[in-house]
Amino acid sequence: MDWTKGGAGREGDLGRDIELARQLRVLDPSQDDPGYWFRFRGWIMKEAADELARRRLSVDLTVADLLESWSRTVIPVAMVAAIAAIVLMRSSPDNDPKVFVGIGVEELLVREIPAQTQPVLLSPNAAEGIVAFALDTY
Amino acid sequence: MREASSEGELVRLALKGDEHAFGNLVELYQRAAYAVAYSVTGRHEDAEDAAQESFLVALERLEECRNPDRFGGWLMTIVRNRSKNLIRRESLRETDEIPLGATSRIPTPDRVAENKQIRETLQGALRKLPEVQRQIVLLHDLEGWKHREIADRLGLPSGTVRSHLHFARKALRVELGSSPLGAEIQRKVQ
């Protein structure tokens, strides 16, 4: 056969050249080794295992991290802010900031303390209880 | 098998570490990757190394594949670059050339010996072709890729692919026809 003109197996210049394909098939490693491509792929998959595992872990961590970050930061901060807001609202008689400022430190110090005068506190009746007991002991 | 949508989906799954999806991508392109690597290196061992390493590099850099539906073209670029780098390294090392097919894992001595001679003749003929023509003729006539697929994967106009294929075949026929082993090759392959 004249190699310069191609063979009967040719589908034409632009189709697949069957004759040439048969010749080139000798270059296919699986011609001498039928399991070649199976092992070829197996080697790649073995070497890629770590990277694939890393990617799977990365995807899992992304979801977990998102939830964790919400539970660790956003939710506590939101709760603290809410509690602080409630406390502030209850501690002030109204929402006027001037009134709140007007209460001042002095009023806060005497709030909840019974309004008793100094003589009453120093009277003999006031010596009962712990103070009286202490006197008996010593 | 090489539909763009399924290819893109495989890439998206492989990005999440889906072993089955990546395995399918390997299966889809392993032969083409080897053919492209072989067209650059001209040696079985180098082509094997370059093609296999290219899949691993592709997996590591999968985020850089901007269009997952065109994974094949992106992979072939990696294969070509890896193959060229490998040749550069090899030439720096100045190692002795290893005969083609010498490390087949399950050798069949008689057949390997016969095929070795044929391969060397084909290898010599292929070496005389420009690299792009080697890639095209191997992808088309060995792997059975269509002109459009080759054009898409190699980033060439379809007309250029057809033109390269025409000249590559013509040159190969001349080379093989002038070789003393031409008749022998013909006998073996039939």
mmCIF file of C-alpha atoms in Angstrom:
data_model
loop_
_atom_site.group_PDB
_atom_site.id
_atom_site.type_symbol
_atom_site.label_atom_id
_atom_site.label_comp_id
_atom_site.label_asym_id
_atom_site.label_seq_id
_atom_site.Cartn_x
_atom_site.Cartn_y
_atom_site.Cartn_z
ATOM 1 C CA MET A 1 0.000 0.000 0.000
ATOM 2 C CA ASP A 2 1.121 3.502 -0.743
ATOM 3 C CA TRP A 3 1.574 5.172 2.657
ATOM 4 C CA THR A 4 1.601 8.611 1.154
ATOM 5 C CA LYS A 5 -1.978 8.327 -0.080
ATOM 6 C CA GLY A 6 -3.773 6.785 2.871
ATOM 7 C CA GLY A 7 -5.747 3.581 2.939
ATOM 8 C CA ALA A 8 -9.215 2.263 2.342
ATOM 9 C CA GLY A 9 -10.081 2.774 6.002
ATOM 10 C CA ARG A 10 -9.856 6.542 5.700
ATOM 11 C CA GLU A 11 -13.049 8.476 6.140
ATOM 12 C CA GLY A 12 -11.588 11.411 4.279
ATOM 13 C CA ASP A 13 -9.115 14.112 5.201
ATOM 14 C CA LEU A 14 -11.330 15.646 7.854
ATOM 15 C CA GLY A 15 -12.882 12.517 9.311
ATOM 16 C CA ARG A 16 -11.099 10.087 11.581
ATOM 17 C CA ASP A 17 -8.329 8.321 9.715
ATOM 18 C CA ILE A 18 -8.988 4.718 10.691
ATOM 19 C CA GLU A 19 -5.738 3.454 9.249
ATOM 20 C CA LEU A 20 -3.683 6.068 11.021
ATOM 21 C CA ALA A 21 -5.678 5.447 14.195
ATOM 22 C CA ARG A 22 -4.731 1.767 14.034
ATOM 23 C CA GLN A 23 -1.094 2.707 13.697
ATOM 24 C CA LEU A 24 -1.200 5.229 16.501
ATOM 25 C CA ARG A 25 -2.892 2.715 18.783
ATOM 26 C CA VAL A 26 0.539 1.194 19.302
ATOM 27 C CA LEU A 27 1.309 4.279 21.369
ATOM 28 C CA ASP A 28 -1.564 3.497 23.744
ATOM 29 C CA PRO A 29 0.041 2.008 26.887
ATOM 30 C CA SER A 30 -2.933 -0.301 27.394
ATOM 31 C CA GLN A 31 -1.992 -2.199 24.241
ATOM 32 C CA ASP A 32 0.717 -4.021 26.178
ATOM 33 C CA ASP A 33 -0.917 -3.636 29.554
ATOM 34 C CA PRO A 34 -4.714 -3.975 29.639
ATOM 35 C CA GLY A 35 -4.956 -2.742 33.208
ATOM 36 C CA TYR A 36 -2.897 0.344 32.527
ATOM 37 C CA TRP A 37 -5.654 2.967 32.615
ATOM 38 C CA PHE A 38 -7.244 1.423 35.683
ATOM 39 C CA ARG A 39 -3.961 1.707 37.568
ATOM 40 C CA PHE A 40 -3.277 5.131 36.088
ATOM 41 C CA ARG A 41 -6.537 6.396 37.581
ATOM 42 C CA GLY A 42 -5.938 4.459 40.798
ATOM 43 C CA TRP A 43 -2.590 6.141 41.341
ATOM 44 C CA ILE A 44 -4.123 9.579 40.873
ATOM 45 C CA MET A 45 -7.008 8.813 43.227
ATOM 46 C CA LYS A 46 -4.614 7.526 45.868
ATOM 47 C CA GLU A 47 -2.460 10.632 45.664
ATOM 48 C CA ALA A 48 -5.522 12.890 45.597
ATOM 49 C CA ALA A 49 -7.109 11.314 48.686
ATOM 50 C CA ASP A 50 -5.640 13.822 51.149
ATOM 51 C CA GLU A 51 -6.641 16.835 49.102
ATOM 52 C CA LEU A 52 -10.164 15.497 48.608
ATOM 53 C CA ALA A 53 -10.443 14.812 52.347
ATOM 54 C CA ARG A 54 -9.230 18.349 53.084
ATOM 55 C CA ARG A 55 -11.890 19.733 50.780
ATOM 56 C CA ARG A 56 -14.634 17.657 52.400
ATOM 57 C CA LEU A 57 -13.485 18.796 55.838
ATOM 58 C CA SER A 58 -13.381 22.381 54.662
ATOM 59 C CA VAL A 59 -16.984 22.200 53.481
ATOM 60 C CA ASP A 60 -18.086 20.643 56.792
ATOM 61 C CA LEU A 61 -16.198 23.217 58.809
ATOM 62 C CA THR A 62 -17.722 26.055 56.893
ATOM 63 C CA VAL A 63 -21.223 25.125 58.009
ATOM 64 C CA ALA A 64 -20.151 24.218 61.525
ATOM 65 C CA ASP A 65 -18.097 27.358 61.908
ATOM 66 C CA LEU A 66 -20.988 29.507 60.859
ATOM 67 C CA LEU A 67 -23.257 28.020 63.517
ATOM 68 C CA GLU A 68 -20.536 28.100 66.117
ATOM 69 C CA SER A 69 -19.696 31.707 65.434
ATOM 70 C CA TRP A 70 -23.347 32.592 65.877
ATOM 71 C CA SER A 71 -23.583 30.716 69.129
ATOM 72 C CA ARG A 72 -20.292 32.045 70.465
ATOM 73 C CA THR A 73 -20.467 35.675 69.506
ATOM 74 C CA VAL A 74 -23.648 37.027 68.045
ATOM 75 C CA ILE A 75 -26.142 35.358 70.374
ATOM 76 C CA PRO A 76 -24.352 36.241 73.693
ATOM 77 C CA VAL A 77 -23.739 39.790 72.558
ATOM 78 C CA ALA A 78 -27.362 40.162 71.556
ATOM 79 C CA MET A 79 -28.501 38.772 74.913
ATOM 80 C CA VAL A 80 -26.208 41.062 76.885
ATOM 81 C CA ALA A 81 -27.412 44.027 74.880
ATOM 82 C CA ALA A 82 -31.027 43.068 75.485
ATOM 83 C CA ILE A 83 -30.510 42.636 79.236
ATOM 84 C CA ALA A 84 -28.639 45.901 79.461
ATOM 85 C CA ALA A 85 -31.423 47.645 77.621
ATOM 86 C CA ILE A 86 -34.069 46.194 79.942
ATOM 87 C CA VAL A 87 -32.095 47.150 83.047
ATOM 88 C CA LEU A 88 -31.578 50.664 81.834
ATOM 89 C CA MET A 89 -35.222 51.049 80.940
ATOM 90 C CA ARG A 90 -36.369 49.807 84.364
ATOM 91 C CA SER A 91 -33.850 51.848 86.321
ATOM 92 C CA SER A 92 -35.026 55.142 84.859
ATOM 93 C CA PRO A 93 -38.533 56.467 85.748
ATOM 94 C CA ASP A 94 -39.024 57.747 82.288
ATOM 95 C CA ASN A 95 -37.112 57.924 79.120
ATOM 96 C CA ASP A 96 -36.005 61.523 79.562
ATOM 97 C CA PRO A 97 -32.216 61.503 79.752
ATOM 98 C CA LYS A 98 -32.221 64.789 81.688
ATOM 99 C CA VAL A 99 -34.188 63.213 84.569
ATOM 100 C CA PHE A 100 -31.828 60.256 84.623
ATOM 101 C CA VAL A 101 -28.844 62.548 84.864
ATOM 102 C CA GLY A 102 -30.623 64.617 87.504
ATOM 103 C CA ILE A 103 -30.873 61.699 89.940
ATOM 104 C CA GLY A 104 -27.161 61.727 90.323
ATOM 105 C CA VAL A 105 -24.887 59.741 92.556
ATOM 106 C CA GLU A 106 -26.235 61.097 95.880
ATOM 107 C CA GLU A 107 -29.751 59.918 95.275
ATOM 108 C CA LEU A 108 -28.520 56.496 94.134
ATOM 109 C CA LEU A 109 -26.519 56.172 97.376
ATOM 110 C CA VAL A 110 -29.476 56.834 99.656
ATOM 111 C CA ARG A 111 -32.049 54.924 97.645
ATOM 112 C CA GLU A 112 -33.482 51.861 99.444
ATOM 113 C CA ILE A 113 -32.003 53.055 102.792
ATOM 114 C CA PRO A 114 -34.686 53.626 105.525
ATOM 115 C CA ALA A 115 -35.105 57.256 106.244
ATOM 116 C CA GLN A 116 -33.974 57.322 109.874
ATOM 117 C CA THR A 117 -32.401 60.223 111.602
ATOM 118 C CA GLN A 118 -29.060 60.065 113.359
ATOM 119 C CA PRO A 119 -30.508 60.209 116.954
ATOM 120 C CA VAL A 120 -32.765 57.285 116.238
ATOM 121 C CA LEU A 121 -29.868 55.190 115.112
ATOM 122 C CA LEU A 122 -27.926 56.018 118.264
ATOM 123 C CA SER A 123 -30.834 55.396 120.685
ATOM 124 C CA PRO A 124 -30.692 52.462 123.182
ATOM 125 C CA ASN A 125 -33.291 50.558 121.192
ATOM 126 C CA ALA A 126 -30.994 50.589 118.248
ATOM 127 C CA ALA A 127 -28.370 48.792 120.325
ATOM 128 C CA GLU A 128 -30.419 45.614 120.364
ATOM 129 C CA GLY A 129 -29.554 42.734 118.125
ATOM 130 C CA ILE A 130 -26.059 42.192 117.044
ATOM 131 C CA VAL A 131 -24.610 45.175 118.847
ATOM 132 C CA ALA A 132 -26.266 44.161 122.157
ATOM 133 C CA PHE A 133 -25.060 40.605 121.775
ATOM 134 C CA ALA A 134 -21.565 41.860 121.170
ATOM 135 C CA LEU A 135 -21.734 43.924 124.322
ATOM 136 C CA ASP A 136 -22.781 40.845 126.365
ATOM 137 C CA THR A 137 -19.935 38.829 125.008
ATOM 138 C CA TYR A 138 -17.157 41.246 125.694
ATOM 139 C CA MET B 1 -19.849 11.918 27.946
ATOM 140 C CA ARG B 2 -18.148 15.253 27.478
ATOM 141 C CA GLU B 3 -21.254 17.425 27.821
ATOM 142 C CA ALA B 4 -20.378 20.779 29.295
ATOM 143 C CA SER B 5 -23.131 20.758 31.914
ATOM 144 C CA SER B 6 -22.160 17.410 33.435
ATOM 145 C CA GLU B 7 -18.502 18.385 33.306
ATOM 146 C CA GLY B 8 -19.247 21.577 35.191
ATOM 147 C CA GLU B 9 -21.285 19.683 37.737
ATOM 148 C CA LEU B 10 -18.453 17.197 38.257
ATOM 149 C CA VAL B 11 -16.049 20.062 38.864
ATOM 150 C CA ARG B 12 -18.398 21.693 41.354
ATOM 151 C CA LEU B 13 -18.725 18.420 43.246
ATOM 152 C CA ALA B 14 -14.966 17.817 43.137
ATOM 153 C CA LEU B 15 -14.497 21.271 44.654
ATOM 154 C CA LYS B 16 -16.353 19.956 47.701
ATOM 155 C CA GLY B 17 -14.124 16.896 47.829
ATOM 156 C CA ASP B 18 -16.445 14.453 46.088
ATOM 157 C CA GLU B 19 -14.193 11.507 45.300
ATOM 158 C CA HIS B 20 -16.584 9.955 42.786
ATOM 159 C CA ALA B 21 -16.867 13.199 40.813
ATOM 160 C CA PHE B 22 -13.112 13.689 40.671
ATOM 161 C CA GLY B 23 -12.693 10.063 39.658
ATOM 162 C CA ASN B 24 -15.101 10.624 36.790
ATOM 163 C CA LEU B 25 -13.125 13.662 35.645
ATOM 164 C CA VAL B 26 -9.944 11.595 35.689
ATOM 165 C CA GLU B 27 -11.599 8.831 33.716
ATOM 166 C CA LEU B 28 -12.989 11.349 31.253
ATOM 167 C CA TYR B 29 -9.656 13.004 30.501
ATOM 168 C CA GLN B 30 -6.885 10.571 31.427
ATOM 169 C CA ARG B 31 -6.304 9.357 27.885
ATOM 170 C CA ALA B 32 -6.411 12.828 26.388
ATOM 171 C CA ALA B 33 -4.086 14.139 29.091
ATOM 172 C CA TYR B 34 -1.653 11.353 28.341
ATOM 173 C CA ALA B 35 -1.885 12.013 24.582
ATOM 174 C CA VAL B 36 -1.192 15.724 25.030
ATOM 175 C CA ALA B 37 1.666 15.008 27.430
ATOM 176 C CA TYR B 38 3.073 12.454 25.021
ATOM 177 C CA SER B 39 2.865 14.927 22.168
ATOM 178 C CA VAL B 40 5.045 17.310 24.195
ATOM 179 C CA THR B 41 7.472 14.906 25.864
ATOM 180 C CA GLY B 42 7.638 12.136 23.268
ATOM 181 C CA ARG B 43 8.321 9.580 25.991
ATOM 182 C CA HIS B 44 5.944 7.248 27.757
ATOM 183 C CA GLU B 45 7.374 7.711 31.248
ATOM 184 C CA ASP B 46 7.418 11.484 31.013
ATOM 185 C CA ALA B 47 3.931 11.583 29.529
ATOM 186 C CA GLU B 48 2.648 9.376 32.329
ATOM 187 C CA ASP B 49 4.261 11.514 35.037
ATOM 188 C CA ALA B 50 3.155 14.793 33.510
ATOM 189 C CA ALA B 51 -0.430 13.633 32.953
ATOM 190 C CA GLN B 52 -0.814 12.206 36.454
ATOM 191 C CA GLU B 53 0.768 15.205 38.133
ATOM 192 C CA SER B 54 -1.454 17.494 36.096
ATOM 193 C CA PHE B 55 -4.586 15.947 37.589
ATOM 194 C CA LEU B 56 -3.216 16.509 41.088
ATOM 195 C CA VAL B 57 -2.265 20.096 40.292
ATOM 196 C CA ALA B 58 -5.708 20.645 38.768
ATOM 197 C CA LEU B 59 -7.370 19.368 41.936
ATOM 198 C CA GLU B 60 -5.248 21.594 44.157
ATOM 199 C CA ARG B 61 -6.025 24.638 42.008
ATOM 200 C CA LEU B 62 -9.608 23.796 41.154
ATOM 201 C CA GLU B 63 -10.799 27.168 42.457
ATOM 202 C CA GLU B 64 -8.786 28.778 39.652
ATOM 203 C CA CYS B 65 -10.878 27.022 37.009
ATOM 204 C CA ARG B 66 -13.083 30.015 36.315
ATOM 205 C CA ASN B 67 -15.410 28.166 33.986
ATOM 206 C CA PRO B 68 -16.083 24.645 35.301
ATOM 207 C CA ASP B 69 -17.903 23.784 32.083
ATOM 208 C CA ARG B 70 -14.573 24.179 30.284
ATOM 209 C CA PHE B 71 -12.534 22.092 32.672
ATOM 210 C CA GLY B 72 -11.076 20.038 29.812
ATOM 211 C CA GLY B 73 -9.412 23.007 28.120
ATOM 212 C CA TRP B 74 -8.097 24.282 31.430
ATOM 213 C CA LEU B 75 -6.696 20.833 32.269
ATOM 214 C CA MET B 76 -4.984 20.519 28.882
ATOM 215 C CA THR B 77 -3.216 23.823 29.511
ATOM 216 C CA ILE B 78 -1.898 22.433 32.794
ATOM 217 C CA VAL B 79 -0.822 19.221 31.054
ATOM 218 C CA ARG B 80 1.106 21.125 28.389
ATOM 219 C CA ASN B 81 2.829 23.330 30.956
ATOM 220 C CA ARG B 82 3.698 20.416 33.223
ATOM 221 C CA SER B 83 5.057 18.463 30.270
ATOM 222 C CA LYS B 84 7.234 21.349 29.146
ATOM 223 C CA ASN B 85 8.522 21.875 32.685
ATOM 224 C CA LEU B 86 9.304 18.192 32.944
ATOM 225 C CA ILE B 87 11.294 18.258 29.713
ATOM 226 C CA ARG B 88 13.184 21.294 30.959
ATOM 227 C CA ARG B 89 14.055 19.526 34.205
ATOM 228 C CA GLU B 90 15.026 16.371 32.367
ATOM 229 C CA SER B 91 17.310 18.240 30.011
ATOM 230 C CA LEU B 92 18.999 19.890 32.977
ATOM 231 C CA ARG B 93 19.596 16.513 34.560
ATOM 232 C CA GLU B 94 20.962 15.107 31.315
ATOM 233 C CA THR B 95 19.765 11.643 32.126
ATOM 234 C CA ASP B 96 19.960 8.772 29.680
ATOM 235 C CA GLU B 97 16.912 8.300 27.558
ATOM 236 C CA ILE B 98 14.662 5.508 28.727
ATOM 237 C CA PRO B 99 13.257 3.377 25.920
ATOM 238 C CA LEU B 100 9.583 3.900 25.260
ATOM 239 C CA GLY B 101 7.406 1.375 27.074
ATOM 240 C CA ALA B 102 10.272 -0.045 29.109
ATOM 241 C CA THR B 103 8.377 0.222 32.389
ATOM 242 C CA SER B 104 5.062 -1.355 31.455
ATOM 243 C CA ARG B 105 3.888 -2.851 34.714
ATOM 244 C CA ILE B 106 2.670 -6.133 33.275
ATOM 245 C CA PRO B 107 5.047 -6.713 30.397
ATOM 246 C CA THR B 108 4.301 -9.248 27.711
ATOM 247 C CA PRO B 109 7.851 -9.643 26.402
ATOM 248 C CA ASP B 110 7.275 -10.693 22.808
ATOM 249 C CA ARG B 111 4.607 -8.175 22.114
ATOM 250 C CA VAL B 112 6.424 -5.402 23.914
ATOM 251 C CA ALA B 113 9.532 -6.080 21.886
ATOM 252 C CA GLU B 114 7.585 -5.937 18.645
ATOM 253 C CA ASN B 115 5.642 -2.872 19.593
ATOM 254 C CA LYS B 116 8.759 -1.135 20.827
ATOM 255 C CA GLN B 117 10.195 -1.008 17.342
ATOM 256 C CA ILE B 118 6.940 0.210 15.875
ATOM 257 C CA ARG B 119 6.586 2.804 18.572
ATOM 258 C CA GLU B 120 10.060 4.110 17.955
ATOM 259 C CA THR B 121 9.287 4.541 14.264
ATOM 260 C CA LEU B 122 6.032 6.319 15.018
ATOM 261 C CA GLN B 123 7.740 8.357 17.685
ATOM 262 C CA GLY B 124 10.375 9.448 15.178
ATOM 263 C CA ALA B 125 7.696 10.446 12.695
ATOM 264 C CA LEU B 126 5.714 12.320 15.341
ATOM 265 C CA ARG B 127 8.804 14.159 16.543
ATOM 266 C CA LYS B 128 9.128 15.800 13.159
ATOM 267 C CA LEU B 129 5.711 17.375 13.522
ATOM 268 C CA PRO B 130 5.155 20.684 15.290
ATOM 269 C CA GLU B 131 3.891 20.158 18.838
ATOM 270 C CA VAL B 132 0.408 21.440 18.128
ATOM 271 C CA GLN B 133 0.062 19.053 15.185
ATOM 272 C CA ARG B 134 1.154 16.135 17.352
ATOM 273 C CA GLN B 135 -1.486 17.031 19.917
ATOM 274 C CA ILE B 136 -4.202 17.340 17.322
ATOM 275 C CA VAL B 137 -3.402 14.144 15.447
ATOM 276 C CA LEU B 138 -3.173 12.135 18.681
ATOM 277 C CA LEU B 139 -6.375 13.565 20.109
ATOM 278 C CA HIS B 140 -8.236 13.102 16.850
ATOM 279 C CA ASP B 141 -6.927 9.867 15.409
ATOM 280 C CA LEU B 142 -5.912 8.093 18.594
ATOM 281 C CA GLU B 143 -8.456 9.366 21.108
ATOM 282 C CA GLY B 144 -11.290 9.982 18.667
ATOM 283 C CA TRP B 145 -11.997 13.579 19.665
ATOM 284 C CA LYS B 146 -13.948 15.676 17.191
ATOM 285 C CA HIS B 147 -12.513 18.840 15.616
ATOM 286 C CA ARG B 148 -14.860 20.991 17.668
ATOM 287 C CA GLU B 149 -13.833 19.292 20.908
ATOM 288 C CA ILE B 150 -10.131 19.708 20.141
ATOM 289 C CA ALA B 151 -10.648 23.336 19.187
ATOM 290 C CA ASP B 152 -12.546 23.904 22.407
ATOM 291 C CA ARG B 153 -10.024 22.168 24.651
ATOM 292 C CA LEU B 154 -6.896 23.551 23.013
ATOM 293 C CA GLY B 155 -8.322 27.037 22.527
ATOM 294 C CA LEU B 156 -7.873 27.042 18.753
ATOM 295 C CA PRO B 157 -10.236 27.950 15.928
ATOM 296 C CA SER B 158 -11.888 24.894 14.414
ATOM 297 C CA GLY B 159 -10.481 25.727 10.966
ATOM 298 C CA THR B 160 -6.969 25.811 12.375
ATOM 299 C CA VAL B 161 -7.470 22.394 13.920
ATOM 300 C CA ARG B 162 -8.597 20.953 10.586
ATOM 301 C CA SER B 163 -5.682 22.566 8.821
ATOM 302 C CA HIS B 164 -3.154 21.246 11.346
ATOM 303 C CA LEU B 165 -4.699 17.798 11.143
ATOM 304 C CA HIS B 166 -4.463 17.763 7.374
ATOM 305 C CA PHE B 167 -0.777 18.716 7.356
ATOM 306 C CA ALA B 168 0.061 16.401 10.247
ATOM 307 C CA ARG B 169 -1.440 13.397 8.490
ATOM 308 C CA LYS B 170 0.257 14.245 5.248
ATOM 309 C CA ALA B 171 3.639 14.542 6.970
ATOM 310 C CA LEU B 172 3.111 11.335 8.933
ATOM 311 C CA ARG B 173 2.251 9.369 5.806
ATOM 312 C CA VAL B 174 5.360 10.649 4.092
ATOM 313 C CA GLU B 175 7.523 9.817 7.094
ATOM 314 C CA LEU B 176 6.064 6.365 7.625
ATOM 315 C CA GLY B 177 6.090 5.648 3.917
ATOM 316 C CA SER B 178 9.792 6.404 3.666
ATOM 317 C CA SER B 179 10.608 4.313 6.719
ATOM 318 C CA PRO B 180 11.908 0.759 6.186
ATOM 319 C CA LEU B 181 9.539 -0.274 8.946
ATOM 320 C CA GLY B 182 6.537 1.139 7.143
ATOM 321 C CA ALA B 183 5.427 -2.174 5.721
ATOM 322 C CA GLU B 184 6.081 -3.866 9.039
ATOM 323 C CA ILE B 185 3.983 -1.309 10.883
ATOM 324 C CA GLN B 186 1.201 -1.808 8.421
ATOM 325 C CA ARG B 187 1.365 -5.579 8.898
ATOM 326 C CA LYS B 188 1.334 -5.336 12.694
ATOM 327 C CA VAL B 189 -1.533 -2.944 12.997
ATOM 328 C CA GLN B 190 -3.827 -4.882 10.698
#
